[in-house]
Amino acid sequence: MHKPNLDEAAELSLKVISLSRPSSFSGKVEDAHHKHEELGAHVRIIAASHFLPFSISVSEETPEEPYQWKVTRRSGHTAMYAGIRSLSDNPNTGCTHVGWIGNYKDVKGEEHSCDSLSHESRTNIYKELEKHGAVPVFVDEETAHGHYEGYSKQILWPLLHYMSWNDSHPMNPAWWASYNKVNQIFAAAIGSIYTEGDIVWIHDYHLLLLPEMFGALHPKATIGLFLHSPFPSSELFRSLPARKEIIYGMLGATSIGFQTYSYARHFLSSCTRVLGLESTPTGIDNQGNMVAIGVFPIGIDARHVQERRSLPAVQAKMKNLREMFANKRIIIGRDRLDEVAGIKQKLEAFELFLEKYPEWQNNVVLIQVTQPGQSRQPRLEAKISELVTSINSNYGSLEFMPVMYHHTFLNTDEYMALLNIADLCLITVIRDGMNTGSLEYVVCQQDKHSPLLLSEFTGTAGSVSGAIQINPWGYEGVAQAIDTALRMSPEEKKVRYEQMYRHVMNHDAQYWASTVIQDLRATVLAGRSSSETPSLDIPLFVKCFKSSTRRMIMLDYDGTLTPITNIPAQALPPPEMLEALSTLCADPDNFVCVISGRDRAFLELHLGNIKGLALSGEHGSFIRYPDSEWINLLAEMDMSWKDEVMSIFEFYTERTAGATIEAKETSITWHFRNADPEYGEFQAKECMNHLENSVVSKRPVEILVGKKCLEVRPISVNKGEIVKRLMGANPKQWDFVVCAGDDKTDEDMFRSLRAIKRNVADPNAEKDSHAGPMSVGTGADWSATSMRLPPYYFTITVGPSDKRSAAAWHVSSSHNVVEALAMLAAIDKNAKTDAE
């Protein structure tokens, strides 16, 4: 059976990016293929998980401090640990594992906190674990308890598994403080070994703040985050008080991986609904930084399971079990004792099965093994005991019990023996990240090909196509599925089993780990290969301003001078922005104009008192030169189309809660920023189709798609025309030109200036002022060449560097625009002071 190697995984990653991320990553992934050797270059992975895959105990040779240590493998999380471990076996990757060491065992086997260990003993732990490619994190006992037993297990784990936290354990504020502190400790520990070029790979819900914390310390670091648990719907997740902090913490990563598409979709929805961020199916725009979202179902260490199942000790236990349950059909289940494990549902469905299909009574035994869950749940334990007693009382006898219930840890040999001899595996979890037990069962069934009944709510359900999927809440359906599985023909068993076996063997933990890392590397490489818009070069910006004598400064308002707000009326100019504009306008060498989609009244109210400032409203429909009256540039245009557009907008407003209409003199805007994000987008598309068929096809108007809004305006109106008017018949008079904007309406300005710049440099050049956005590509290709000699043109888009724009430069936020203007204003102020 062929399994892709690392190079093939790299090729696959690049193909996936090129096919699925057109709107998230503007880079040409084809260029990344030409640099494929970079994917093959050696790289170190720093993997971070809450626990290290090792336990430590005091060596018998040193009963007194300073201790020497013995290192053994820790049980649990075998799939994750196997995947991480496999990275060190690959010639292209090395791996260092960072994690909490937990308690240590003394020579008597008793556990103790590491708090009291001497410096020498701790140093010896470092040295011993270094041999195993691991770096320990030490956390004091109180903080560790608040982080793990408190916030992680009592708050996050229930919430991620669709459970509200237990009312009997109200949230302790100290838990959140401990959670923060542990994430900070991890950030410092990773930072102590990090070197540029390393990849940091963070695992699971214990460390969700770590990506942002570590990214703040190392802004250029490549950070991957993988969530092994489910992610709930936004309606449930938003009930978490620290929801914003958790999401922002996760968004500090370069790429976030989930077990299933539904979990990824829920996370995207939470980013949109909780933080109001823009998203695509494969990425999140986090205030200018694109965070990739991927789906990577985890596998198991299939080769290890295959070897373990054949050991003589396992074979001996299989023989004993066969003798114990001779002539009985064996159904097995192994779960943690948690509500989400569905043990109660399993037992009730099994009881109904025995009732509906009496021919199986005394012929079938359910061996149910449970181990301690995330926390003690006495009521659940009592209910399970009650159900077991009821089933055994009603359908058992002195010689035989239909349910064998064991609440204990099974050793690995016993577990493997059960998986080998079972006639059916029954998994009824009601919410699970990735049920690896089902995959281990498949590997162990190479001889019998017994069926697998798998809850549709497991992360595995979408991958293991040969399993019989069940709804744990539908007891009759589960009972019928048990009967069907036990009666299944050998031929059907074999067909189903081969489907499952191929998947499990080809998508093991090693494949999962290499695919995640290669996808992360390919994502970063694709970003490097893209024609990104460079960040505004502030020293160059200031230098060109100082050396110029005639300056044109044109600025958008919403999203450029002020942040976008849910309520447009609240987007008020900050004092520092007003001060900067006032200073710049006071210099006769500067001409400053705010070109906005706002109406005249708003601009007059908030900016009209700045002496020397020009204003343009409604996307170029009106203009007011300094110390002049407003001019209506569309005074002679027919506006009869407005009634028809208004009626369509009113129709959709009535049917879209939160939507509003903004009627201006020359245009009408439909805002859906306060509507449900997904439904608002859907209604906007429907409204746009309606407008195109009813109005745009018959009238001289166009639809402008803005940020959470649709605007209908005359086709001859746009900000680009105002830019041409302001630049005048002799644009050479301006030796320093600045134009800043953030959305599609501002691209008209950038394109007009690009054409003007070209004509100034070469009057015979072909004019492209009416070229569409696809014909101009990005502005990155002329940002450097524009600054060799005056005139100096700075077209600046607000947003991520990979946003497709005709601008030559980018800044991340409106705050950066105001900061840049303040720098220019300071130069003017100092020049005035010197002159006086």
mmCIF file of C-alpha atoms in Angstrom, residues 367-593:
data_model
loop_
_atom_site.group_PDB
_atom_site.id
_atom_site.type_symbol
_atom_site.label_atom_id
_atom_site.label_comp_id
_atom_site.label_asym_id
_atom_site.label_seq_id
_atom_site.Cartn_x
_atom_site.Cartn_y
_atom_site.Cartn_z
ATOM 1 C CA ILE A 367 -17.708 -5.523 27.838
ATOM 2 C CA GLN A 368 -17.684 -1.860 28.844
ATOM 3 C CA VAL A 369 -14.465 -0.432 30.257
ATOM 4 C CA THR A 370 -14.380 3.101 31.645
ATOM 5 C CA GLN A 371 -11.547 5.143 33.031
ATOM 6 C CA PRO A 372 -11.660 8.367 35.060
ATOM 7 C CA GLY A 373 -12.877 11.379 33.131
ATOM 8 C CA GLN A 374 -11.992 15.055 33.286
ATOM 9 C CA SER A 375 -13.657 15.342 36.705
ATOM 10 C CA ARG A 376 -15.632 13.248 39.147
ATOM 11 C CA GLN A 377 -19.316 12.985 38.202
ATOM 12 C CA PRO A 378 -21.112 11.086 40.982
ATOM 13 C CA ARG A 379 -24.554 11.387 39.404
ATOM 14 C CA LEU A 380 -23.341 9.928 36.117
ATOM 15 C CA GLU A 381 -21.511 7.119 37.929
ATOM 16 C CA ALA A 382 -24.673 6.294 39.874
ATOM 17 C CA LYS A 383 -26.826 6.300 36.741
ATOM 18 C CA ILE A 384 -24.435 3.974 34.903
ATOM 19 C CA SER A 385 -24.311 1.570 37.863
ATOM 20 C CA GLU A 386 -28.100 1.620 37.975
ATOM 21 C CA LEU A 387 -28.373 0.800 34.260
ATOM 22 C CA VAL A 388 -25.835 -2.029 34.488
ATOM 23 C CA THR A 389 -27.689 -3.530 37.437
ATOM 24 C CA SER A 390 -31.019 -3.223 35.632
ATOM 25 C CA ILE A 391 -29.764 -4.915 32.452
ATOM 26 C CA ASN A 392 -28.050 -7.747 34.328
ATOM 27 C CA SER A 393 -31.095 -8.267 36.547
ATOM 28 C CA ASN A 394 -33.561 -8.407 33.671
ATOM 29 C CA TYR A 395 -31.505 -10.327 31.112
ATOM 30 C CA GLY A 396 -28.813 -12.131 33.095
ATOM 31 C CA SER A 397 -28.549 -15.116 35.371
ATOM 32 C CA LEU A 398 -26.216 -16.596 37.978
ATOM 33 C CA GLU A 399 -24.135 -18.110 35.175
ATOM 34 C CA PHE A 400 -24.049 -15.144 32.803
ATOM 35 C CA MET A 401 -24.166 -11.349 32.890
ATOM 36 C CA PRO A 402 -24.867 -9.539 29.585
ATOM 37 C CA VAL A 403 -22.912 -6.450 30.716
ATOM 38 C CA MET A 404 -19.378 -6.733 32.078
ATOM 39 C CA TYR A 405 -18.651 -3.279 33.482
ATOM 40 C CA HIS A 406 -15.112 -2.396 34.573
ATOM 41 C CA HIS A 407 -14.305 1.061 35.932
ATOM 42 C CA THR A 408 -10.532 0.838 35.860
ATOM 43 C CA PHE A 409 -7.470 1.453 33.745
ATOM 44 C CA LEU A 410 -6.731 -1.461 31.426
ATOM 45 C CA ASN A 411 -3.137 -2.321 30.743
ATOM 46 C CA THR A 412 -2.184 -2.229 27.078
ATOM 47 C CA ASP A 413 -2.006 -6.019 26.631
ATOM 48 C CA GLU A 414 -5.555 -6.512 27.957
ATOM 49 C CA TYR A 415 -6.831 -3.688 25.776
ATOM 50 C CA MET A 416 -5.203 -5.123 22.657
ATOM 51 C CA ALA A 417 -6.602 -8.564 23.433
ATOM 52 C CA LEU A 418 -10.141 -7.168 23.666
ATOM 53 C CA LEU A 419 -9.761 -5.313 20.363
ATOM 54 C CA ASN A 420 -8.556 -8.508 18.698
ATOM 55 C CA ILE A 421 -11.346 -10.845 19.810
ATOM 56 C CA ALA A 422 -14.322 -8.466 19.597
ATOM 57 C CA ASP A 423 -17.216 -9.181 17.254
ATOM 58 C CA LEU A 424 -18.331 -5.575 17.336
ATOM 59 C CA CYS A 425 -17.010 -2.234 18.610
ATOM 60 C CA LEU A 426 -19.714 0.151 19.819
ATOM 61 C CA ILE A 427 -18.803 3.861 20.129
ATOM 62 C CA THR A 428 -21.649 6.189 21.140
ATOM 63 C CA VAL A 429 -19.875 9.415 22.114
ATOM 64 C CA ILE A 430 -22.059 12.496 21.803
ATOM 65 C CA ARG A 431 -19.098 14.829 21.127
ATOM 66 C CA ASP A 432 -15.481 13.953 20.502
ATOM 67 C CA GLY A 433 -12.437 15.431 18.809
ATOM 68 C CA MET A 434 -10.959 12.368 17.158
ATOM 69 C CA ASN A 435 -11.810 8.966 18.586
ATOM 70 C CA THR A 436 -8.524 7.109 18.153
ATOM 71 C CA GLY A 437 -9.920 3.986 19.829
ATOM 72 C CA SER A 438 -11.940 3.276 16.701
ATOM 73 C CA LEU A 439 -8.775 3.422 14.592
ATOM 74 C CA GLU A 440 -6.916 1.070 16.934
ATOM 75 C CA TYR A 441 -9.836 -1.343 16.698
ATOM 76 C CA VAL A 442 -9.547 -1.356 12.902
ATOM 77 C CA VAL A 443 -5.841 -2.249 13.007
ATOM 78 C CA CYS A 444 -6.507 -5.091 15.459
ATOM 79 C CA GLN A 445 -9.266 -6.644 13.322
ATOM 80 C CA GLN A 446 -7.073 -7.911 10.485
ATOM 81 C CA ASP A 447 -8.174 -11.509 11.167
ATOM 82 C CA LYS A 448 -11.881 -11.178 12.029
ATOM 83 C CA HIS A 449 -12.941 -8.065 10.027
ATOM 84 C CA SER A 450 -15.571 -7.306 12.666
ATOM 85 C CA PRO A 451 -17.814 -4.255 12.088
ATOM 86 C CA LEU A 452 -17.508 -0.856 13.746
ATOM 87 C CA LEU A 453 -20.533 1.096 14.989
ATOM 88 C CA LEU A 454 -19.413 4.703 15.198
ATOM 89 C CA SER A 455 -21.239 7.759 16.481
ATOM 90 C CA GLU A 456 -21.716 10.399 13.814
ATOM 91 C CA PHE A 457 -20.593 12.976 16.392
ATOM 92 C CA THR A 458 -16.991 11.763 16.515
ATOM 93 C CA GLY A 459 -14.313 13.530 14.535
ATOM 94 C CA THR A 460 -13.464 10.149 12.983
ATOM 95 C CA ALA A 461 -16.909 9.658 11.447
ATOM 96 C CA GLY A 462 -16.118 11.627 8.303
ATOM 97 C CA SER A 463 -12.946 9.665 7.625
ATOM 98 C CA VAL A 464 -13.766 6.022 8.389
ATOM 99 C CA SER A 465 -16.213 5.394 5.582
ATOM 100 C CA GLY A 466 -16.558 1.643 6.187
ATOM 101 C CA ALA A 467 -18.046 2.098 9.654
ATOM 102 C CA ILE A 468 -21.779 2.004 10.345
ATOM 103 C CA GLN A 469 -22.647 5.483 11.563
ATOM 104 C CA ILE A 470 -25.184 5.842 14.353
ATOM 105 C CA ASN A 471 -26.944 8.612 16.248
ATOM 106 C CA PRO A 472 -26.394 7.837 19.968
ATOM 107 C CA TRP A 473 -29.655 9.573 20.865
ATOM 108 C CA GLY A 474 -31.695 7.316 18.594
ATOM 109 C CA TYR A 475 -31.854 4.196 20.746
ATOM 110 C CA GLU A 476 -33.989 2.219 18.324
ATOM 111 C CA GLY A 477 -31.622 2.998 15.489
ATOM 112 C CA VAL A 478 -28.619 1.927 17.562
ATOM 113 C CA ALA A 479 -30.367 -1.298 18.610
ATOM 114 C CA GLN A 480 -31.181 -2.082 14.994
ATOM 115 C CA ALA A 481 -27.595 -1.285 13.936
ATOM 116 C CA ILE A 482 -26.228 -3.726 16.547
ATOM 117 C CA ASP A 483 -28.493 -6.466 15.192
ATOM 118 C CA THR A 484 -27.490 -5.659 11.592
ATOM 119 C CA ALA A 485 -23.787 -5.680 12.439
ATOM 120 C CA LEU A 486 -23.965 -8.995 14.283
ATOM 121 C CA ARG A 487 -25.779 -10.596 11.314
ATOM 122 C CA MET A 488 -23.519 -9.082 8.654
ATOM 123 C CA SER A 489 -22.193 -11.488 6.050
ATOM 124 C CA PRO A 490 -18.449 -12.226 5.880
ATOM 125 C CA GLU A 491 -18.326 -10.669 2.400
ATOM 126 C CA GLU A 492 -19.774 -7.343 3.518
ATOM 127 C CA LYS A 493 -17.568 -7.349 6.606
ATOM 128 C CA LYS A 494 -14.495 -7.740 4.437
ATOM 129 C CA VAL A 495 -15.476 -4.970 2.023
ATOM 130 C CA ARG A 496 -16.194 -2.541 4.821
ATOM 131 C CA TYR A 497 -13.081 -3.516 6.730
ATOM 132 C CA GLU A 498 -10.736 -3.061 3.777
ATOM 133 C CA GLN A 499 -12.038 0.491 3.287
ATOM 134 C CA MET A 500 -11.332 1.317 6.917
ATOM 135 C CA TYR A 501 -7.972 -0.444 7.024
ATOM 136 C CA ARG A 502 -6.638 1.377 3.959
ATOM 137 C CA HIS A 503 -7.557 4.725 5.439
ATOM 138 C CA VAL A 504 -6.071 4.007 8.873
ATOM 139 C CA MET A 505 -2.777 2.705 7.501
ATOM 140 C CA ASN A 506 -2.344 5.476 4.911
ATOM 141 C CA HIS A 507 -3.336 8.292 7.259
ATOM 142 C CA ASP A 508 -1.436 7.467 10.400
ATOM 143 C CA ALA A 509 0.032 9.840 12.977
ATOM 144 C CA GLN A 510 3.263 10.184 11.011
ATOM 145 C CA TYR A 511 1.386 11.220 7.879
ATOM 146 C CA TRP A 512 -0.704 13.672 9.893
ATOM 147 C CA ALA A 513 2.322 15.373 11.445
ATOM 148 C CA SER A 514 4.294 15.648 8.194
ATOM 149 C CA THR A 515 1.244 16.964 6.310
ATOM 150 C CA VAL A 516 0.534 19.658 8.924
ATOM 151 C CA ILE A 517 4.150 20.831 8.956
ATOM 152 C CA GLN A 518 4.502 20.804 5.175
ATOM 153 C CA ASP A 519 1.240 22.698 4.771
ATOM 154 C CA LEU A 520 2.479 25.272 7.260
ATOM 155 C CA ARG A 521 5.800 25.615 5.449
ATOM 156 C CA ALA A 522 4.071 25.841 2.067
ATOM 157 C CA THR A 523 1.713 28.518 3.409
ATOM 158 C CA VAL A 524 4.625 30.627 4.592
ATOM 159 C CA LEU A 525 6.510 30.042 1.345
ATOM 160 C CA ALA A 526 3.485 30.998 -0.741
ATOM 161 C CA GLY A 527 3.214 34.218 1.259
ATOM 162 C CA ARG A 528 6.873 35.030 0.645
ATOM 163 C CA SER A 529 6.466 34.372 -3.068
ATOM 164 C CA SER A 530 3.464 36.661 -3.418
ATOM 165 C CA SER A 531 3.495 40.205 -4.761
ATOM 166 C CA GLU A 532 2.738 41.617 -1.346
ATOM 167 C CA THR A 533 2.152 45.312 -0.891
ATOM 168 C CA PRO A 534 5.097 46.490 1.210
ATOM 169 C CA SER A 535 4.604 48.273 4.505
ATOM 170 C CA LEU A 536 4.818 52.045 4.301
ATOM 171 C CA ASP A 537 8.478 53.040 4.505
ATOM 172 C CA ILE A 538 8.194 55.744 7.182
ATOM 173 C CA PRO A 539 11.777 57.098 6.888
ATOM 174 C CA LEU A 540 11.370 57.411 3.115
ATOM 175 C CA PHE A 541 7.903 58.911 3.556
ATOM 176 C CA VAL A 542 9.264 61.585 5.898
ATOM 177 C CA LYS A 543 12.343 62.243 3.753
ATOM 178 C CA CYS A 544 10.268 62.832 0.597
ATOM 179 C CA PHE A 545 7.886 65.132 2.487
ATOM 180 C CA LYS A 546 10.759 67.236 3.785
ATOM 181 C CA SER A 547 12.372 67.607 0.338
ATOM 182 C CA SER A 548 9.143 68.635 -1.437
ATOM 183 C CA THR A 549 7.583 72.064 -1.888
ATOM 184 C CA ARG A 550 4.080 71.432 -3.360
ATOM 185 C CA ARG A 551 2.146 68.670 -1.659
ATOM 186 C CA MET A 552 -1.211 67.036 -2.389
ATOM 187 C CA ILE A 553 -2.705 64.928 0.423
ATOM 188 C CA MET A 554 -5.958 63.034 -0.285
ATOM 189 C CA LEU A 555 -7.541 60.904 2.426
ATOM 190 C CA ASP A 556 -10.544 58.610 2.782
ATOM 191 C CA TYR A 557 -12.462 58.904 6.064
ATOM 192 C CA ASP A 558 -14.078 55.652 7.324
ATOM 193 C CA GLY A 559 -11.507 52.934 7.847
ATOM 194 C CA THR A 560 -8.646 55.305 7.002
ATOM 195 C CA LEU A 561 -8.794 58.274 9.367
ATOM 196 C CA THR A 562 -11.109 56.494 11.818
ATOM 197 C CA PRO A 563 -11.759 52.800 12.517
ATOM 198 C CA ILE A 564 -14.851 51.150 11.052
ATOM 199 C CA THR A 565 -17.676 51.075 13.619
ATOM 200 C CA ASN A 566 -20.907 49.093 13.768
ATOM 201 C CA ILE A 567 -22.852 52.345 13.983
ATOM 202 C CA PRO A 568 -21.554 54.783 11.321
ATOM 203 C CA ALA A 569 -22.535 57.842 13.383
ATOM 204 C CA GLN A 570 -20.071 56.761 16.071
ATOM 205 C CA ALA A 571 -17.055 56.977 13.733
ATOM 206 C CA LEU A 572 -15.980 60.328 15.132
ATOM 207 C CA PRO A 573 -12.621 61.948 14.351
ATOM 208 C CA PRO A 574 -10.061 61.415 17.120
ATOM 209 C CA PRO A 575 -8.389 64.563 18.538
ATOM 210 C CA GLU A 576 -4.916 63.572 17.303
ATOM 211 C CA MET A 577 -6.236 63.261 13.764
ATOM 212 C CA LEU A 578 -7.925 66.682 13.891
ATOM 213 C CA GLU A 579 -4.746 68.223 15.241
ATOM 214 C CA ALA A 580 -2.608 66.685 12.486
ATOM 215 C CA LEU A 581 -5.007 67.819 9.743
ATOM 216 C CA SER A 582 -5.194 71.340 11.167
ATOM 217 C CA THR A 583 -1.394 71.643 11.237
ATOM 218 C CA LEU A 584 -0.984 70.309 7.697
ATOM 219 C CA CYS A 585 -3.714 72.592 6.331
ATOM 220 C CA ALA A 586 -2.057 75.623 7.919
ATOM 221 C CA ASP A 587 0.986 75.130 5.680
ATOM 222 C CA PRO A 588 0.391 76.916 2.339
ATOM 223 C CA ASP A 589 2.605 74.347 0.616
ATOM 224 C CA ASN A 590 0.054 71.613 1.408
ATOM 225 C CA PHE A 591 -3.337 70.959 -0.178
ATOM 226 C CA VAL A 592 -5.328 68.519 1.956
ATOM 227 C CA CYS A 593 -8.661 66.972 0.979
#
